[in-house]
Coordinates of C-alpha atoms in Angstrom, one line a residue:
M1 CA -120.6 174.0 -59.8
I2 CA -123.5 175.6 -57.9
L3 CA -124.5 177.6 -61.0
F4 CA -124.2 174.5 -63.2
V5 CA -126.4 172.4 -61.0
A6 CA -129.0 175.2 -60.8
L7 CA -129.1 175.4 -64.6
I8 CA -129.5 171.7 -65.1
F9 CA -131.7 171.0 -62.0
P10 CA -134.8 168.9 -63.1
N11 CA -138.4 169.3 -61.9
V12 CA -139.2 165.6 -61.7
V13 CA -137.7 163.1 -59.2
S14 CA -136.9 160.5 -61.8
R15 CA -134.4 162.8 -63.5
L16 CA -132.6 163.5 -60.2
T17 CA -129.7 161.1 -61.1
P18 CA -126.0 161.5 -61.9
I19 CA -126.6 161.0 -65.6
G20 CA -129.3 163.6 -65.5
F21 CA -126.6 166.2 -64.7
L22 CA -124.2 165.1 -67.5
R23 CA -125.6 167.8 -69.8
I24 CA -124.6 171.1 -71.4
P25 CA -126.8 174.1 -70.4
V26 CA -127.0 176.5 -73.3
E27 CA -128.0 179.2 -70.7
G28 CA -124.4 179.1 -69.5
A29 CA -123.2 180.7 -72.7
F30 CA -125.8 183.4 -72.6
L31 CA -125.2 184.1 -68.9
I32 CA -121.4 184.6 -69.6
A33 CA -122.2 186.9 -72.5
L34 CA -124.7 188.8 -70.3
L35 CA -122.1 189.4 -67.6
L36 CA -119.7 191.0 -70.1
V37 CA -120.9 194.4 -69.2
P38 CA -119.5 197.2 -67.0
A39 CA -119.0 196.4 -63.3
R40 CA -122.1 198.2 -61.9
A41 CA -124.4 196.8 -64.5
R42 CA -122.8 193.3 -64.1
R43 CA -123.6 193.4 -60.4
I44 CA -127.2 194.4 -60.9
A45 CA -127.6 191.8 -63.6
G46 CA -126.0 189.2 -61.4
I47 CA -128.3 189.8 -58.5
A48 CA -131.4 189.7 -60.8
V49 CA -130.3 186.5 -62.5
G50 CA -129.3 184.8 -59.3
V51 CA -132.6 185.5 -57.6
L52 CA -134.5 184.3 -60.8
L53 CA -132.4 181.2 -61.0
G54 CA -132.9 180.5 -57.3
W55 CA -136.6 180.9 -57.7
L56 CA -136.6 178.5 -60.6
V57 CA -134.8 175.9 -58.6
I58 CA -137.4 176.3 -55.7
E59 CA -140.3 176.0 -58.2
K60 CA -138.8 172.9 -59.6
C61 CA -138.6 171.4 -56.1
L62 CA -142.3 172.3 -55.7
D63 CA -143.0 170.6 -59.0
M64 CA -141.4 167.4 -57.6
G65 CA -143.7 167.5 -54.6
F66 CA -146.8 168.3 -56.7
F67 CA -146.0 165.5 -59.2
S68 CA -145.6 163.1 -56.3
E69 CA -148.9 164.0 -54.6
L70 CA -151.2 165.6 -57.2
N71 CA -149.7 164.3 -60.5
R72 CA -149.2 167.8 -62.0
P73 CA -146.7 170.6 -61.7
F74 CA -147.0 173.5 -59.3
D75 CA -149.0 176.5 -60.5
P76 CA -147.1 179.7 -59.4
V77 CA -150.3 181.8 -59.5
L78 CA -153.0 179.5 -58.2
D79 CA -151.5 176.9 -55.9
W80 CA -150.4 178.8 -52.8
V81 CA -153.6 178.1 -50.9
L82 CA -152.8 174.4 -51.0
F83 CA -149.9 174.8 -48.5
D84 CA -152.4 175.0 -45.7
D85 CA -153.6 171.5 -46.6
A86 CA -150.0 170.3 -46.8
Y87 CA -149.3 171.6 -43.3
S88 CA -152.4 169.9 -42.0
F89 CA -151.4 166.6 -43.6
V90 CA -147.9 166.8 -41.9
V91 CA -149.6 167.6 -38.5
D92 CA -151.9 164.6 -38.9
S93 CA -149.2 162.3 -40.0
Y94 CA -146.2 163.3 -37.9
G95 CA -147.4 165.8 -35.3
K96 CA -147.3 169.6 -34.9
A97 CA -143.7 169.7 -33.8
A98 CA -142.6 167.9 -37.0
A99 CA -144.9 170.3 -39.1
L100 CA -143.3 173.4 -37.5
G101 CA -139.9 171.9 -38.0
A102 CA -140.7 171.2 -41.7
V103 CA -141.8 174.8 -42.2
A104 CA -138.6 176.1 -40.6
A105 CA -136.5 173.8 -42.8
I106 CA -138.3 174.9 -45.9
L107 CA -137.8 178.6 -45.1
L108 CA -134.1 178.0 -44.5
L109 CA -133.9 176.0 -47.7
V110 CA -135.5 178.8 -49.7
A111 CA -133.1 181.3 -48.2
A112 CA -130.1 179.1 -48.8
V113 CA -131.0 178.4 -52.4
M114 CA -131.6 182.1 -53.2
S115 CA -128.3 183.1 -51.4
L116 CA -126.2 180.4 -53.1
T117 CA -127.5 181.0 -56.6
T118 CA -127.0 184.8 -56.2
W119 CA -123.6 184.4 -54.7
S120 CA -122.6 182.0 -57.5
V121 CA -123.7 184.3 -60.3
L122 CA -121.9 187.3 -58.7
R123 CA -118.8 185.2 -58.3
I124 CA -118.9 184.1 -62.0
G125 CA -119.5 187.8 -62.8
R126 CA -116.3 188.8 -61.1
L127 CA -114.3 186.2 -63.0
V128 CA -115.9 187.3 -66.3
G129 CA -115.0 190.9 -65.4
A130 CA -111.4 189.9 -64.7
H131 CA -111.0 187.6 -67.8
H132 CA -113.0 189.0 -70.7
R133 CA -111.1 187.2 -73.4
R134 CA -111.2 183.8 -71.7
S135 CA -114.8 184.3 -70.8
L136 CA -115.7 184.9 -74.5
V137 CA -113.8 181.7 -75.5
A138 CA -115.6 179.8 -72.7
A139 CA -119.0 181.1 -73.9
G140 CA -118.2 180.2 -77.5
A141 CA -117.1 176.7 -76.5
I142 CA -120.2 176.1 -74.6
A143 CA -122.4 177.3 -77.4
V144 CA -120.5 175.2 -80.0
A145 CA -120.7 172.1 -77.9
W146 CA -124.3 172.6 -77.2
A147 CA -125.1 173.2 -80.9
A148 CA -123.2 170.1 -81.9
T149 CA -124.9 167.7 -79.4
F150 CA -128.3 169.3 -80.2
A151 CA -127.8 168.8 -84.0
F152 CA -126.8 165.2 -83.6
G153 CA -129.4 164.4 -80.9
A154 CA -126.7 163.1 -78.6
S155 CA -127.9 161.4 -75.4
F156 CA -126.5 159.1 -72.8
T157 CA -129.8 157.2 -72.2
G158 CA -131.8 157.9 -75.3
A159 CA -134.3 159.8 -73.3
V160 CA -132.6 162.9 -71.9
P161 CA -130.5 164.9 -74.5
I162 CA -127.1 166.1 -73.6
A163 CA -128.0 169.5 -75.1
A164 CA -130.0 171.1 -72.3
R165 CA -132.2 174.2 -72.5
S166 CA -134.3 173.2 -69.5
S167 CA -134.0 176.5 -67.5
A168 CA -134.9 178.8 -70.3
T169 CA -137.8 176.6 -71.5
Y170 CA -139.0 176.1 -68.0
A171 CA -139.0 179.8 -67.2
W172 CA -140.8 180.5 -70.5
D173 CA -143.4 177.8 -69.8
R174 CA -144.0 179.1 -66.3
A175 CA -144.4 182.7 -67.5
H176 CA -147.0 181.6 -69.9
Q177 CA -148.7 179.5 -67.2
A178 CA -148.9 182.6 -65.0
K179 CA -150.3 184.7 -67.8
A180 CA -152.9 182.0 -68.6
G181 CA -153.8 181.9 -64.9
F182 CA -154.5 185.7 -64.9
A183 CA -156.5 185.5 -68.2
D184 CA -158.6 182.6 -67.0
A185 CA -160.6 184.8 -64.7
S186 CA -162.3 186.6 -67.7
N187 CA -162.8 183.4 -69.6
F188 CA -164.4 181.8 -66.6
A189 CA -166.8 184.8 -66.2
K190 CA -168.2 184.0 -69.7
E191 CA -168.6 180.3 -68.8
V192 CA -170.6 181.1 -65.7
K193 CA -173.1 183.1 -67.8
N194 CA -173.6 180.3 -70.3
D195 CA -176.2 178.2 -68.4
P196 CA -179.1 176.5 -70.3
Y197 CA -180.9 175.8 -67.1
A198 CA -180.7 179.3 -65.5
T199 CA -184.1 180.4 -66.7
V200 CA -186.0 177.1 -66.5
P201 CA -188.9 177.4 -64.1
S202 CA -188.4 175.4 -60.9
D203 CA -191.6 173.4 -61.5
Q204 CA -190.1 172.1 -64.7
M205 CA -187.0 170.7 -63.0
L206 CA -186.4 167.4 -61.3
T207 CA -190.0 166.3 -61.8
A208 CA -189.2 162.6 -61.9
L209 CA -187.7 162.8 -58.4
K210 CA -190.8 164.3 -56.8
G211 CA -191.2 162.8 -53.3
K212 CA -187.8 161.1 -53.4
D213 CA -184.9 161.6 -50.9
V214 CA -181.8 162.2 -53.0
I215 CA -178.4 161.8 -51.4
F216 CA -175.2 162.7 -53.2
T217 CA -172.2 161.1 -51.4
F218 CA -168.5 161.6 -52.2
I219 CA -166.1 159.0 -51.0
E220 CA -162.8 160.6 -50.4
S221 CA -160.0 159.5 -52.8
Y222 CA -162.2 156.8 -54.4
G223 CA -160.6 156.7 -57.8
R224 CA -160.5 154.4 -60.8
S225 CA -157.3 152.8 -59.5
A226 CA -159.2 151.4 -56.6
V227 CA -161.3 149.4 -59.1
E228 CA -158.7 148.5 -61.7
H229 CA -155.2 148.6 -60.3
P230 CA -153.8 145.1 -60.1
A231 CA -152.8 145.6 -56.5
L232 CA -156.1 147.1 -55.4
A233 CA -158.8 145.4 -57.5
P234 CA -158.5 142.1 -55.7
L235 CA -159.3 143.9 -52.5
V236 CA -161.9 146.4 -53.6
D237 CA -163.8 144.7 -56.4
P238 CA -165.1 141.7 -54.3
V239 CA -166.6 144.3 -51.9
L240 CA -168.3 146.2 -54.8
D241 CA -169.7 142.9 -56.2
A242 CA -170.8 141.7 -52.8
G243 CA -172.4 145.1 -52.2
T244 CA -174.3 144.8 -55.5
A245 CA -175.7 141.5 -54.4
Q246 CA -176.6 142.8 -51.0
L247 CA -178.4 145.7 -52.5
T248 CA -180.3 143.5 -55.0
A249 CA -181.4 141.2 -52.2
A250 CA -182.8 144.3 -50.4
G251 CA -184.7 145.4 -53.5
F252 CA -182.3 148.0 -54.7
S253 CA -181.0 148.3 -58.3
S254 CA -177.7 150.1 -59.2
E255 CA -175.8 151.3 -62.2
S256 CA -172.3 152.7 -62.4
G257 CA -170.1 154.8 -64.7
W258 CA -167.0 156.9 -64.8
L259 CA -166.4 160.7 -64.4
T260 CA -163.2 162.5 -65.0
S261 CA -162.3 164.7 -61.9
P262 CA -160.8 168.1 -62.3
T263 CA -158.3 167.3 -59.6
F264 CA -156.0 164.5 -58.5
G265 CA -154.7 163.5 -55.1
G266 CA -156.4 166.3 -53.2
G267 CA -158.5 169.4 -53.7
S268 CA -161.8 167.7 -53.0
W269 CA -163.7 171.0 -53.0
L270 CA -162.8 171.5 -56.6
A271 CA -164.5 168.2 -57.5
H272 CA -167.6 169.0 -55.4
S273 CA -168.0 172.4 -57.0
T274 CA -167.5 171.0 -60.5
F275 CA -170.1 168.3 -59.9
E276 CA -172.6 170.9 -58.4
S277 CA -172.1 173.7 -60.9
G278 CA -171.6 172.0 -64.2
L279 CA -168.4 174.0 -64.7
W280 CA -164.8 172.8 -64.8
I281 CA -163.3 174.0 -61.5
N282 CA -159.7 172.9 -61.5
N283 CA -158.1 175.6 -59.5
E284 CA -158.7 177.9 -56.5
Q285 CA -159.2 181.0 -58.6
R286 CA -162.1 179.4 -60.4
Y287 CA -163.5 178.1 -57.2
R288 CA -163.4 181.5 -55.5
N289 CA -164.9 183.2 -58.5
L290 CA -167.6 180.6 -58.8
V291 CA -168.9 180.9 -55.2
S292 CA -169.3 184.7 -55.7
T293 CA -171.8 184.1 -58.5
N294 CA -175.5 183.0 -58.7
R295 CA -174.7 179.9 -60.8
L296 CA -177.5 177.3 -60.5
T297 CA -176.2 174.3 -58.5
L298 CA -177.6 170.9 -58.0
T299 CA -178.4 171.8 -54.4
R300 CA -180.1 175.1 -55.4
S301 CA -182.3 173.3 -58.0
F302 CA -183.5 171.0 -55.3
K303 CA -184.1 173.9 -52.9
N304 CA -186.1 175.7 -55.6
A305 CA -188.2 172.5 -56.1
G306 CA -189.2 172.5 -52.4
Y307 CA -186.7 170.1 -50.9
R308 CA -184.9 170.5 -47.6
T309 CA -181.3 170.8 -48.7
V310 CA -178.6 169.7 -46.3
S311 CA -174.8 169.4 -46.3
V312 CA -173.3 166.8 -44.0
M313 CA -169.6 167.6 -43.8
P314 CA -167.7 165.5 -41.2
G315 CA -164.4 166.8 -42.4
A316 CA -165.2 170.5 -41.9
T317 CA -163.9 172.0 -38.7
R318 CA -164.8 175.6 -39.1
A319 CA -167.5 177.9 -40.6
W320 CA -168.2 177.3 -44.3
P321 CA -169.6 180.5 -45.9
E322 CA -169.7 178.9 -49.3
G323 CA -172.7 176.9 -48.2
K324 CA -174.9 179.9 -49.0
F325 CA -173.7 179.8 -52.6
Y326 CA -174.7 176.2 -53.0
G327 CA -178.1 176.7 -51.4
Y328 CA -178.1 174.6 -48.2
D329 CA -180.8 175.1 -45.6
A330 CA -178.5 173.5 -43.0
V331 CA -174.9 172.5 -42.7
W332 CA -173.8 169.8 -40.3
D333 CA -170.1 169.5 -39.7
S334 CA -167.7 168.1 -37.1
R335 CA -168.7 170.8 -34.6
N336 CA -172.4 169.9 -34.4
L337 CA -172.6 166.2 -35.3
G338 CA -172.3 165.2 -31.7
Y339 CA -169.2 163.0 -32.1
Q340 CA -167.3 162.3 -28.8
G341 CA -164.8 159.8 -30.0
P342 CA -161.2 160.2 -31.3
K343 CA -160.0 161.6 -34.6
F344 CA -158.7 159.0 -37.1
S345 CA -155.7 161.1 -38.3
W346 CA -157.2 163.6 -40.7
A347 CA -160.8 162.3 -40.4
P348 CA -162.6 163.9 -37.4
M349 CA -164.9 160.9 -37.3
P350 CA -165.5 157.5 -38.9
D351 CA -167.9 157.3 -41.9
Q352 CA -170.1 154.8 -40.2
Y353 CA -170.7 157.3 -37.4
T354 CA -171.5 160.0 -39.9
L355 CA -174.1 157.7 -41.6
K356 CA -175.7 156.7 -38.4
Q357 CA -175.9 160.3 -37.3
L358 CA -177.6 161.2 -40.6
N359 CA -180.5 159.2 -39.3
T360 CA -180.8 161.3 -36.1
I361 CA -180.3 164.7 -37.5
E362 CA -182.3 164.4 -40.7
Y363 CA -183.2 161.1 -42.4
Q364 CA -185.4 159.5 -39.8
K365 CA -187.1 162.6 -38.5
A366 CA -190.9 162.3 -38.5
S367 CA -193.1 164.4 -40.8
R368 CA -190.2 165.9 -42.7
T369 CA -190.2 167.2 -46.3
P370 CA -188.2 165.4 -49.0
L371 CA -184.4 165.7 -48.5
M372 CA -181.5 166.5 -50.7
V373 CA -178.2 165.7 -49.0
E374 CA -174.6 166.2 -50.0
M375 CA -172.3 164.2 -47.8
P376 CA -168.6 163.7 -48.3
L377 CA -167.3 160.7 -46.4
V378 CA -163.8 161.1 -45.2
S379 CA -162.4 157.9 -43.6
S380 CA -160.5 157.2 -46.9
H381 CA -158.7 160.5 -46.7
T382 CA -154.9 160.4 -46.7
P383 CA -152.8 159.4 -44.7
W384 CA -155.0 156.2 -44.5
A385 CA -154.0 155.3 -40.9
P386 CA -155.5 154.4 -38.6
I387 CA -158.6 153.0 -40.3
P388 CA -161.7 152.3 -38.1
S389 CA -163.3 148.9 -38.0
Y390 CA -166.8 148.3 -39.4
L391 CA -169.3 147.6 -36.6
D392 CA -172.0 145.1 -37.4
N393 CA -174.2 146.4 -34.6
W394 CA -175.0 150.0 -35.5
D395 CA -176.6 150.5 -32.1
Q396 CA -173.1 150.2 -30.6
I397 CA -171.9 153.4 -32.3
G398 CA -173.5 155.7 -29.8
D399 CA -171.7 159.0 -29.5
G400 CA -168.5 157.6 -31.0
S401 CA -166.7 156.8 -27.7
I402 CA -166.5 153.2 -28.8
Y403 CA -163.9 154.1 -31.4
A404 CA -161.3 155.1 -28.7
S405 CA -159.5 151.8 -28.7
M406 CA -159.6 151.5 -32.5
A407 CA -157.7 154.8 -32.9
A408 CA -155.3 154.0 -30.1
D409 CA -154.5 150.5 -31.4
G410 CA -154.5 151.2 -35.1
K411 CA -151.6 151.9 -37.4
K412 CA -150.0 155.3 -36.9
P413 CA -149.4 157.5 -40.0
K414 CA -145.8 158.1 -39.2
A415 CA -145.1 154.3 -39.1
L416 CA -147.2 153.6 -42.2
W417 CA -145.5 156.3 -44.4
A418 CA -142.1 155.1 -43.3
N419 CA -142.7 152.1 -45.4
P420 CA -144.2 153.3 -48.7
R421 CA -145.0 149.8 -50.0
D422 CA -147.5 149.5 -47.2
V423 CA -149.4 152.7 -48.1
R424 CA -151.4 151.3 -51.1
P425 CA -152.9 148.3 -49.2
E426 CA -154.0 150.6 -46.4
Y427 CA -155.6 152.9 -48.9
G428 CA -157.5 150.0 -50.4
K429 CA -158.7 149.0 -46.9
S430 CA -160.0 152.5 -46.3
I431 CA -162.1 152.4 -49.5
V432 CA -163.4 149.0 -48.4
Y433 CA -164.4 150.4 -45.1
S434 CA -166.2 153.4 -46.6
V435 CA -168.1 151.4 -49.3
T436 CA -169.0 148.7 -46.8
S437 CA -170.4 151.4 -44.4
L438 CA -172.4 153.1 -47.1
V439 CA -173.9 149.9 -48.6
N440 CA -174.9 148.6 -45.2
W441 CA -176.5 151.9 -44.3
V442 CA -178.6 151.7 -47.5
T443 CA -179.8 148.2 -46.9
K444 CA -180.4 148.7 -43.2
Y445 CA -182.1 152.1 -43.3
G446 CA -182.9 153.0 -46.9
D447 CA -186.6 153.1 -47.9
D448 CA -188.5 153.0 -51.1
N449 CA -188.0 156.8 -51.7
L450 CA -184.2 156.7 -51.4
V451 CA -182.1 157.7 -54.4
L452 CA -178.4 157.5 -53.6
V453 CA -175.6 158.8 -56.0
F454 CA -172.1 158.1 -54.7
L455 CA -168.8 158.8 -56.4
G456 CA -165.2 159.5 -55.8
D457 CA -163.9 163.1 -55.7
H458 CA -160.5 162.3 -57.1
Q459 CA -157.8 159.6 -57.4
P460 CA -155.5 159.1 -54.5
S461 CA -151.9 160.4 -54.7
P462 CA -149.6 158.4 -57.1
I463 CA -148.1 156.4 -54.2
A464 CA -151.5 154.6 -54.1
S465 CA -153.0 155.1 -57.6
G466 CA -149.8 154.2 -59.4
A467 CA -147.8 156.1 -62.1
G468 CA -149.7 157.4 -65.0
A469 CA -153.1 157.0 -63.5
S470 CA -156.0 158.9 -65.0
H471 CA -158.2 161.4 -63.3
D472 CA -161.3 159.1 -63.5
V473 CA -163.4 158.2 -60.6
P474 CA -166.3 155.7 -60.3
I475 CA -169.9 156.9 -59.9
S476 CA -173.0 154.8 -58.9
I477 CA -176.7 155.4 -58.6
V478 CA -178.8 153.2 -56.2
T479 CA -182.6 153.2 -56.0
K480 CA -185.5 150.8 -55.6
D481 CA -187.4 152.7 -58.4
K482 CA -186.4 150.9 -61.6
A483 CA -188.3 153.5 -63.6
L484 CA -185.6 156.1 -62.6
L485 CA -182.9 153.8 -64.0
E486 CA -184.8 153.5 -67.2
R487 CA -184.5 157.2 -67.6
I488 CA -180.7 156.9 -67.8
T489 CA -180.6 154.0 -70.3
D490 CA -178.8 156.3 -72.8
W491 CA -176.0 156.8 -70.3
K492 CA -174.9 153.2 -71.0
W493 CA -173.7 152.7 -67.4
A494 CA -172.8 149.2 -66.2
P495 CA -175.2 147.3 -63.9
G496 CA -174.1 147.1 -60.3
L497 CA -171.6 149.1 -58.3
R498 CA -168.6 148.3 -60.5
P499 CA -168.3 150.2 -63.8
A500 CA -166.7 148.2 -66.6
G501 CA -163.5 149.1 -68.4
D502 CA -165.5 150.2 -71.5
T503 CA -168.2 152.1 -69.6
P504 CA -168.4 155.6 -71.0
V505 CA -166.4 158.3 -69.3
W506 CA -167.7 161.9 -68.9
P507 CA -166.0 165.0 -67.6
M508 CA -167.4 165.6 -64.1
N509 CA -168.8 169.0 -65.1
A510 CA -171.1 167.2 -67.6
F511 CA -173.1 165.4 -64.8
R512 CA -175.2 168.3 -63.7
D513 CA -176.9 168.9 -67.1
R514 CA -177.2 165.2 -67.8
F515 CA -178.9 164.7 -64.4
F516 CA -181.3 167.7 -65.0
T517 CA -182.2 166.3 -68.5
A518 CA -182.7 162.7 -67.3
F519 CA -185.0 163.6 -64.4
G520 CA -186.9 166.5 -65.9
P521 CA -190.1 166.6 -67.9
K522 CA -188.3 166.5 -71.3
A523 CA -187.0 163.0 -70.5
A524 CA -190.5 161.9 -69.6
A525 CA -191.8 163.1 -72.9
S526 CA -189.1 161.6 -75.0

């Protein structure tokens, strides 16, 4: 029974049903035939097959988790680094004791699965060795039954065939996935070298933005679902429309489009690096290889043009050596932004505090040079509880101590995630908070030289975005200089902060070159 379950075990939760196990695994026939060898060879083969089968079951379990959170299967070569983030999520949501308990349970589960599958194969091997003839008959019967059901396309539900070859196909696919992961390094090295802007003189870049302050802001988990999902749009869209009206009244114009993120449900740094480099960075290997190159980034191009380049990263809690690759003059993070208030689960500080502090550390400094800022806002980061309240009086924010009661009285992640139906509305509220804080900062503090580009880094996990959600995220540009928006007329973006359903969608890595083209001298001459 254990061996049968292991051979049939699915890699998606929806197939983890009784009917899903009413199937015939063709691998069973081949396994019996493989074990019809001398005793010593049978034991070696049994151990090897048992370990491999156990690993496949574990990887399928990982797939279930990755599909649930990141809308994709687990990559056996490139995804190990993400377990650090998973651990942090459990700590923030349920506490350190629960996280350590989860790690211990996972290790025990891995050991149990490996032991059980190996024991099961060895036990079958002993039976095969003792009953050669019956084993041949059994293998033949399995093969014939499988072939017959496969030929007739037999199925209990019309979706999952009775004739199963899931383990063999799965192992084959994962082997090719691993091979592709190793080969991708050399392919990526060629992509890095292919840069049409690498040799363009700095005085011929970003000429239309001379004297402007350009701020690129990522809103965590701000995905297309926030704008279009039937359960989220009634909450988020009125805020976007009201924000558009508020900006217009303050003299700002705005246009919005869609970008396709290289990641889903997490991995924000992959989206940031894709946006900055003009390359598709969809895994950790590409990211690590990228930051060891001299690829021209958006930040570096502004630095070369004489801007002060700044990263404001409220979510960073430790040193970030990759900042040198991007080209930042200064990095402000949770350790030096002066925040004295409580954490809001994963977020070390509320977005409104980060925006207010931007004034103090950079934006409102006297006699400064033009600024280029990249600033990820993190209040909408999972687990979406507790969510800070927006403060109408920005002078109340101070050092952040005012947030103590909000964090203490707000919803706790453990309670929220115990009721999955409540998660999506809380996600929507977090987006409302972040957008509201950003728009109000612009109208309160933004001047004639401000150019703001804000976008989502990726969609939230499927529990919030919904099944089958795309990788698309909204992107908006806000400025008082209408001449700048005239330069992007060919982008065909929608007016305001809310892109339309038929607004063009670009891959996120296309933005860098389009931005360079639109705001360089070639666009002015065209």
